[in-house]
XYZ file of C-alpha atoms in Angstrom:
498
model
C 32.536 8.732 -9.080
C 31.679 5.812 -7.317
C 33.538 4.059 -4.328
C 33.942 0.881 -2.671
C 29.654 -0.202 -3.259
C 29.287 -2.504 -5.904
C 27.595 -1.152 -8.814
C 23.822 -2.842 -8.977
C 24.245 -3.065 -12.998
C 27.102 -2.739 -14.897
C 27.792 -0.393 -17.746
C 26.951 -3.046 -19.988
C 24.009 -4.577 -18.251
C 22.249 -1.135 -17.984
C 22.552 -0.422 -21.367
C 21.637 -3.717 -22.926
C 18.448 -3.918 -20.526
C 17.738 -0.551 -21.021
C 18.130 -0.605 -24.801
C 20.312 3.196 -24.969
C 22.766 5.500 -26.271
C 24.828 7.434 -24.500
C 24.826 10.983 -24.773
C 28.197 12.991 -25.687
C 31.557 12.427 -26.997
C 33.378 11.198 -23.963
C 34.958 8.030 -23.987
C 34.562 7.527 -19.995
C 32.174 4.261 -19.655
C 32.913 4.054 -15.834
C 29.123 3.124 -13.758
C 28.875 2.698 -10.352
C 25.305 3.389 -9.014
C 24.261 2.154 -5.790
C 20.643 3.620 -5.615
C 17.779 4.957 -7.981
C 15.738 7.724 -7.735
C 12.743 9.119 -9.595
C 12.759 12.377 -7.382
C 15.725 14.689 -7.289
C 15.085 15.026 -3.609
C 15.445 11.650 -2.945
C 19.360 11.502 -5.005
C 22.125 10.086 -2.661
C 26.022 10.364 -4.013
C 26.133 7.844 -6.527
C 22.372 7.619 -7.595
C 21.232 6.390 -11.191
C 18.610 9.469 -11.759
C 15.334 8.361 -13.559
C 13.220 12.141 -14.541
C 9.667 10.737 -14.842
C 7.207 12.249 -16.780
C 4.081 13.152 -14.920
C 0.656 14.964 -15.442
C 2.096 17.838 -14.178
C 5.485 17.995 -13.743
C 8.613 16.891 -16.429
C 11.535 15.459 -13.949
C 13.742 16.742 -16.924
C 13.943 19.980 -15.391
C 15.753 18.848 -12.028
C 18.658 16.827 -13.574
C 20.896 20.175 -11.989
C 19.536 19.429 -8.612
C 20.161 15.633 -8.973
C 23.474 15.972 -10.312
C 24.386 18.387 -7.393
C 23.143 16.022 -4.987
C 25.205 13.525 -6.129
C 23.936 12.124 -8.966
C 26.306 9.507 -11.100
C 23.524 8.840 -13.946
C 20.536 9.929 -15.536
C 17.962 7.948 -18.265
C 17.112 10.843 -20.552
C 13.927 9.909 -22.298
C 14.525 10.305 -26.430
C 12.095 12.626 -27.299
C 13.264 15.457 -24.370
C 17.003 15.288 -25.514
C 15.657 15.749 -29.248
C 14.159 19.056 -28.221
C 17.201 20.846 -27.511
C 20.344 17.727 -27.891
C 23.147 20.486 -28.211
C 22.134 21.901 -24.456
C 22.268 17.804 -23.303
C 25.631 17.024 -24.805
C 26.887 20.273 -23.065
C 25.930 19.380 -19.934
C 27.073 15.694 -20.450
C 30.573 17.557 -21.740
C 30.715 19.489 -18.498
C 29.828 16.861 -16.389
C 32.472 13.477 -17.996
C 32.398 11.846 -14.647
C 28.532 11.703 -15.149
C 26.780 8.915 -17.421
C 23.863 10.421 -19.840
C 21.747 7.774 -21.177
C 19.262 8.173 -23.994
C 15.882 6.255 -23.985
C 12.726 6.105 -25.916
C 10.639 5.721 -22.659
C 12.468 6.247 -19.248
C 9.493 4.566 -17.359
C 9.823 1.795 -19.520
C 13.478 2.113 -19.108
C 13.430 1.623 -14.959
C 11.208 -1.254 -14.901
C 13.859 -2.769 -17.876
C 16.539 -2.260 -15.483
C 15.022 -3.153 -12.409
C 14.023 -6.631 -14.389
C 17.846 -7.013 -15.101
C 18.263 -6.722 -11.949
C 16.060 -9.323 -10.023
C 17.378 -11.683 -13.051
C 21.106 -11.516 -10.675
C 19.543 -13.334 -7.994
C 17.657 -16.435 -9.180
C 17.709 -18.265 -5.552
C 15.554 -15.212 -4.527
C 12.244 -16.469 -3.181
C 10.039 -13.646 -4.943
C 6.505 -13.334 -3.882
C 4.403 -10.650 -4.752
C 1.152 -9.454 -3.366
C -1.772 -7.553 -4.543
C -5.734 -6.954 -4.051
C -8.347 -4.018 -3.468
C -7.600 -3.612 -0.213
C -5.116 -5.561 2.287
C -2.274 -5.508 0.536
C -0.120 -3.271 2.959
C -1.096 -5.358 5.724
C -0.680 -8.971 3.934
C 2.966 -7.620 3.095
C 3.451 -6.693 6.797
C 2.307 -9.957 8.112
C 3.945 -11.831 5.735
C 7.103 -10.369 6.021
C 7.434 -10.795 9.698
C 6.717 -14.500 9.405
C 9.379 -15.107 6.897
C 11.717 -13.099 8.991
C 11.755 -16.443 11.075
C 13.713 -18.333 8.637
C 14.634 -16.097 5.749
C 16.430 -12.581 5.513
C 13.444 -10.837 3.707
C 13.515 -7.822 2.006
C 10.197 -6.151 1.334
C 8.137 -3.252 -0.156
C 8.830 0.304 1.745
C 6.197 2.804 2.577
C 3.784 3.001 -0.874
C 6.308 1.796 -3.929
C 3.742 -0.391 -5.435
C 3.123 1.306 -8.502
C 4.834 1.081 -12.239
C 7.487 3.345 -10.985
C 7.750 2.419 -7.294
C 8.079 -1.084 -8.069
C 11.074 -1.203 -9.661
C 12.507 0.998 -7.048
C 11.368 -1.442 -4.483
C 13.606 -4.447 -5.788
C 16.723 -2.068 -6.085
C 16.701 -2.588 -2.550
C 17.492 -6.341 -3.004
C 21.076 -7.296 -1.999
C 22.771 -10.599 -2.109
C 22.313 -11.782 1.307
C 18.392 -11.509 0.868
C 16.467 -14.754 0.656
C 13.274 -14.378 0.181
C 11.216 -10.546 -1.262
C 8.027 -9.751 -0.615
C 6.686 -6.944 -3.079
C 3.313 -5.220 -3.169
C 1.696 -4.365 -6.773
C -0.626 -1.560 -7.032
C -2.659 -0.265 -9.952
C -4.107 3.003 -11.440
C -4.877 2.390 -14.237
C -5.303 -0.668 -16.996
C -2.139 -3.384 -17.409
C -0.259 -1.986 -14.606
C 0.075 -5.131 -12.817
C 1.028 -6.871 -15.910
C 3.697 -4.758 -16.297
C 5.078 -4.298 -12.623
C 4.671 -8.367 -12.277
C 6.993 -8.663 -15.732
C 9.368 -6.885 -13.545
C 9.532 -9.000 -10.516
C 8.080 -12.575 -12.287
C 7.064 -13.810 -8.711
C 7.174 -17.642 -8.433
C 4.448 -16.814 -5.578
C 1.937 -14.608 -5.698
C -1.238 -13.656 -3.060
C -4.733 -11.718 -3.946
C -5.948 -10.391 -1.157
C -9.349 -9.677 -2.620
C -11.227 -8.042 -5.562
C -13.006 -5.075 -4.873
C -14.273 -1.526 -6.456
C -11.173 0.339 -5.624
C -9.963 2.049 -8.777
C -13.706 1.518 -10.271
C -13.689 4.788 -11.619
C -10.609 3.937 -14.310
C -11.261 0.383 -15.041
C -15.286 0.673 -14.882
C -16.066 -3.406 -13.924
C -15.123 -5.554 -10.826
C -14.773 -8.033 -14.202
C -11.802 -6.325 -16.005
C -10.247 -5.285 -12.189
C -10.204 -9.156 -11.452
C -8.751 -9.588 -14.783
C -5.649 -6.938 -13.962
C -5.275 -8.857 -10.676
C -4.842 -12.026 -12.037
C -1.906 -11.068 -14.228
C -0.223 -11.364 -10.983
C -0.216 -14.953 -11.612
C 1.740 -14.965 -15.416
C 4.951 -16.071 -14.100
C 4.137 -18.786 -11.245
C 5.978 -21.698 -12.513
C 4.605 -25.112 -12.052
C 6.857 -25.211 -8.445
C 4.874 -21.848 -7.578
C 2.389 -21.251 -5.791
C -0.996 -18.890 -6.184
C -2.988 -18.197 -3.290
C -6.493 -17.428 -3.708
C -9.218 -16.149 -1.357
C -11.408 -18.854 -1.092
C -14.869 -17.120 -0.454
C -14.280 -13.923 -3.101
C -16.872 -13.505 -6.245
C -13.870 -14.242 -8.557
C -12.148 -16.992 -6.667
C -12.791 -19.918 -9.435
C -11.441 -17.070 -12.316
C -8.615 -16.521 -10.773
C -7.816 -20.167 -10.451
C -8.212 -20.759 -14.270
C -4.801 -21.678 -16.080
C -2.391 -20.728 -13.386
C 0.163 -23.401 -13.793
C 1.656 -23.720 -10.268
C -0.502 -25.104 -7.102
C -3.408 -23.086 -6.299
C -4.180 -22.349 -2.485
C -7.370 -21.033 -1.014
C -7.517 -19.249 1.914
C -10.398 -18.544 4.456
C -11.704 -19.316 7.339
C -13.541 -22.497 6.112
C -10.246 -23.856 4.942
C -8.113 -22.497 7.987
C -7.709 -26.265 9.112
C -6.023 -27.245 6.360
C -3.290 -25.120 7.553
C -3.380 -26.159 11.183
C -5.313 -23.064 12.185
C -7.926 -22.887 14.955
C -9.545 -19.797 15.611
C -10.222 -18.897 19.316
C -11.510 -15.760 20.231
C -11.790 -12.303 18.684
C -10.264 -9.562 21.241
C -11.533 -6.548 19.615
C -9.508 -3.784 19.423
C -6.104 -6.044 20.723
C -6.695 -8.721 17.674
C -7.347 -11.934 16.948
C -6.197 -15.121 19.307
C -5.661 -18.773 17.456
C -3.910 -22.001 17.257
C -0.972 -23.403 14.775
C -0.650 -26.933 15.066
C -1.886 -26.486 18.871
C 0.633 -23.469 19.412
C -1.073 -20.478 20.271
C -0.343 -16.936 19.139
C -2.287 -13.316 18.695
C -2.352 -11.239 15.664
C -2.387 -7.775 17.080
C -4.177 -5.987 14.789
C -7.758 -5.675 14.961
C -10.673 -6.584 12.560
C -11.795 -10.176 11.407
C -10.525 -9.067 7.952
C -7.338 -9.089 8.801
C -7.473 -12.624 10.369
C -8.459 -12.979 6.884
C -5.279 -11.542 5.865
C -2.863 -13.314 8.170
C -4.549 -17.233 7.044
C -2.830 -16.082 3.279
C 0.443 -15.524 4.830
C 0.128 -18.403 6.913
C -0.349 -21.143 4.208
C 2.439 -19.334 2.168
C 4.696 -19.804 5.317
C 3.521 -23.156 5.371
C 4.670 -24.199 1.581
C 7.842 -22.540 2.087
C 8.607 -24.997 5.117
C 7.927 -22.371 8.553
C 7.388 -24.236 11.009
C 4.301 -23.639 13.421
C 6.464 -22.067 16.277
C 7.908 -20.077 13.684
C 4.844 -18.835 11.958
C 3.739 -18.477 15.732
C 6.349 -16.555 16.769
C 6.237 -14.061 13.145
C 2.400 -13.615 14.259
C 3.415 -12.159 17.489
C 5.749 -9.832 16.205
C 3.630 -8.129 13.682
C 4.001 -4.486 13.407
C 2.601 -2.044 10.406
C 3.412 1.270 9.172
C 1.997 4.898 10.628
C -1.800 5.262 9.044
C -2.645 2.064 8.809
C -5.582 1.393 10.947
C -3.926 2.192 14.525
C -5.671 1.810 16.980
C -4.206 3.856 20.706
C -5.249 5.170 23.560
C -4.481 9.091 23.657
C -5.031 12.018 25.963
C -7.240 14.839 23.700
C -6.951 18.510 24.010
C -10.174 18.879 26.304
C -8.506 16.161 28.687
C -10.264 13.242 27.771
C -8.727 9.924 27.186
C -10.289 8.198 24.084
C -9.461 5.247 21.667
C -8.578 6.486 18.463
C -8.696 4.319 15.107
C -6.486 6.071 12.398
C -7.057 4.657 9.264
C -5.956 7.827 7.082
C -3.317 6.193 4.362
C -6.129 5.292 1.929
C -10.055 3.901 1.450
C -12.076 2.292 -0.961
C -15.548 0.563 -0.957
C -14.222 -2.879 0.258
C -11.739 -1.571 3.551
C -14.528 1.348 4.634
C -17.329 -1.387 4.684
C -14.399 -3.668 6.952
C -13.404 -0.510 8.958
C -17.047 0.105 9.485
C -18.220 -3.626 10.216
C -15.716 -3.952 12.783
C -16.293 -0.427 14.798
C -19.960 -1.624 14.536
C -19.433 -4.940 16.672
C -16.419 -3.407 18.820
C -17.823 -3.484 22.631
C -16.694 -0.770 24.646
C -17.970 1.473 27.752
C -18.189 5.019 26.070
C -19.544 5.829 22.597
C -18.718 6.250 18.949
C -17.709 8.445 17.009
C -17.074 7.717 13.037
C -15.124 10.754 10.612
C -14.593 9.599 7.342
C -13.814 11.315 4.065
C -13.829 11.134 0.338
C -13.236 7.741 -1.447
C -10.915 8.160 -4.566
C -11.059 7.362 -8.273
C -14.331 5.499 -8.410
C -15.618 7.519 -11.125
C -19.314 6.899 -12.292
C -19.976 5.003 -9.121
C -19.028 7.402 -6.702
C -22.059 8.461 -5.907
C -23.616 5.037 -5.190
C -20.756 3.956 -3.088
C -20.626 6.980 -0.979
C -24.155 6.727 -0.435
C -24.093 2.838 0.419
C -21.288 4.118 2.960
C -23.248 6.797 4.643
C -26.217 3.782 5.081
C -23.698 1.363 6.720
C -22.209 4.449 8.893
C -25.642 5.107 10.629
C -26.401 1.942 11.167
C -23.016 1.295 12.575
C -23.833 2.214 16.698
C -22.108 5.130 16.276
C -23.406 8.065 18.322
C -22.012 10.821 16.688
C -20.680 10.097 12.765
C -18.796 13.073 10.450
C -18.658 13.376 6.648
C -15.841 14.976 5.275
C -15.392 15.743 1.250
C -16.903 16.895 -1.691
C -18.074 12.772 -2.884
C -19.015 11.947 1.059
C -22.013 14.481 0.332
C -24.109 11.870 -1.029
C -22.735 9.819 2.109
C -24.453 12.272 4.248
C -27.491 12.554 2.616
C -28.334 8.285 2.468
C -27.124 8.492 6.102
C -30.059 11.040 7.085
C -32.677 8.982 5.253
C -32.043 6.088 6.805
C -31.746 7.255 9.924
C -35.616 8.810 9.218
C -36.704 5.418 8.290
C -35.394 3.241 10.706
C -36.069 6.648 13.846
C -32.082 5.523 14.894
C -30.759 8.774 16.601
C -27.292 9.535 15.392
C -26.026 12.910 15.724
C -24.590 13.956 12.111
C -22.478 16.653 10.612
C -21.025 17.334 6.688
C -18.251 19.119 6.316
C -17.424 20.310 2.636
C -13.537 19.308 2.402
C -12.494 23.302 2.117
C -10.188 25.737 3.599
C -9.909 24.939 7.405
C -12.285 21.905 7.523
C -9.584 20.025 9.192
C -9.417 22.377 12.449
C -13.308 22.536 12.413
C -13.605 19.044 12.650
C -11.385 19.055 15.210
C -13.175 21.689 17.388
C -17.047 19.630 16.803
C -15.102 16.633 18.150
C -13.379 18.074 20.920
C -16.896 19.782 21.520
C -18.385 15.995 22.343
C -15.782 13.572 23.397
C -14.979 12.376 26.569
C -13.294 9.812 28.532
C -13.745 6.179 27.094
C -15.012 7.529 23.704
C -13.704 5.718 20.368
C -13.181 7.685 17.414
C -12.875 5.995 14.064
C -10.762 8.748 11.463
C -11.251 6.837 8.004
C -10.444 8.688 4.343
C -8.219 8.609 1.306
C -4.831 9.520 1.943
C -5.530 13.020 -0.254
C -8.098 14.211 2.592
C -5.254 14.805 5.296
C -7.057 13.081 7.981
C -3.702 12.375 9.786
C -3.843 15.941 10.731
C -6.754 15.640 12.674
C -5.271 13.181 14.975
C -2.352 15.393 15.078
C -4.893 18.471 15.738
C -6.869 16.359 18.815
C -3.846 15.083 20.326
C -2.912 16.566 23.866
C 0.924 16.920 23.266
C 1.947 17.513 26.732
C 1.281 13.648 27.135
C 2.224 10.866 25.172
C 0.164 8.244 23.628
C 0.053 5.013 24.783
C -0.255 2.626 22.018
C -3.307 0.020 22.705
C -2.895 -2.289 19.293
C -1.379 -1.706 15.604
C -2.783 -1.296 12.450
C -4.755 -3.068 9.688
C -4.840 -2.376 6.138
């Protein structure tokens, strides 16, 4: 077991941090784990495997697969161990080089181990980012800026949850100087838990909206949850708050560090001068007289960039470094990509694809941006369900429907059970305003992706613009794949926004 790499935590550090007890009677306490996984499919040689118990699956069933893949240690939830202790003892005996540790709750143990690991890097600049929308965009912009001065580690993919954030921080290495980590939530107190893992000394709240309002019920509770990201900021730290947010004053209350408010009104305080909205090509602006361009469409993404500029200045970056970092920003797949592509009917169109997530705020921002976009062709909006809105779902989807109908599109397609209310609201809006918009509703049942693709291809032509926007579970990325003419490569025109 082990290898040339140093273990992320020693045996004593791991046992102490998780309050665990070794399973089995073996005397071998050697430990060298160089990665951490909660999914047996992601286990590599010398991984620590944490088999979490979810709503639909118990990860303990996959311990065998994890061991076969090279796991060297496993955190076992004590209640699971106690249901069949002999089986686990035998497993430990048959695998004497593997370390099995029983803990009260292995999710909490994962968080505790991650906290202990972060503490090994006292000089790391620790930055947390949360908000109802814009987290990934802000993380990517900030990481690009800071990379001009520091070695940066940041959240990969969507690892920003109660289990994802701990996995992200286990990517920190000795050479890293700054860590930029997203913090998302799906339940009450989740931000508090994961903030306790990272304990950021700098933090950004992008906004307080209605994402997950079906779980937390009110925006006041959402704001209180987001505010927890500031809990560990010392007097030397900085809390960045959107100046025009309804909850800006609430977020600023009792923060021990310096509170910095960001937005277009205060942009001059950071040497920023807005120059031009370039539509699909982004936003052109100056920093202390040095011109740069954020190649992400939408004024809301310029707002996200302002928080990053403000923090970069707090961390000592020069205007030239910031401008260079802004120009280098590239975002992951599925985040409001704007591409020019040839579709299967031969037309060359502009596609804006934002299929990673959707909530009322991000939907509104996307529609507002598309509504102001000046193009020679027509506009197509294809909108799918927004999830986790609870009793507010019908109201919020109806609001989206009216906004979409008034957004300057020639065609608006709605897909999914929740989008039925958006479709009905859009029809009512058009009837009252005498606005002519071609609209269709797709139930979201079997083969709806193919049906949407056929409907688009029947109408779309050269220089038309197509927006795809939905929660990730709607699988709207398959629409882009289904439309694309595989014989022609996409010509990228822009990059993504959140």
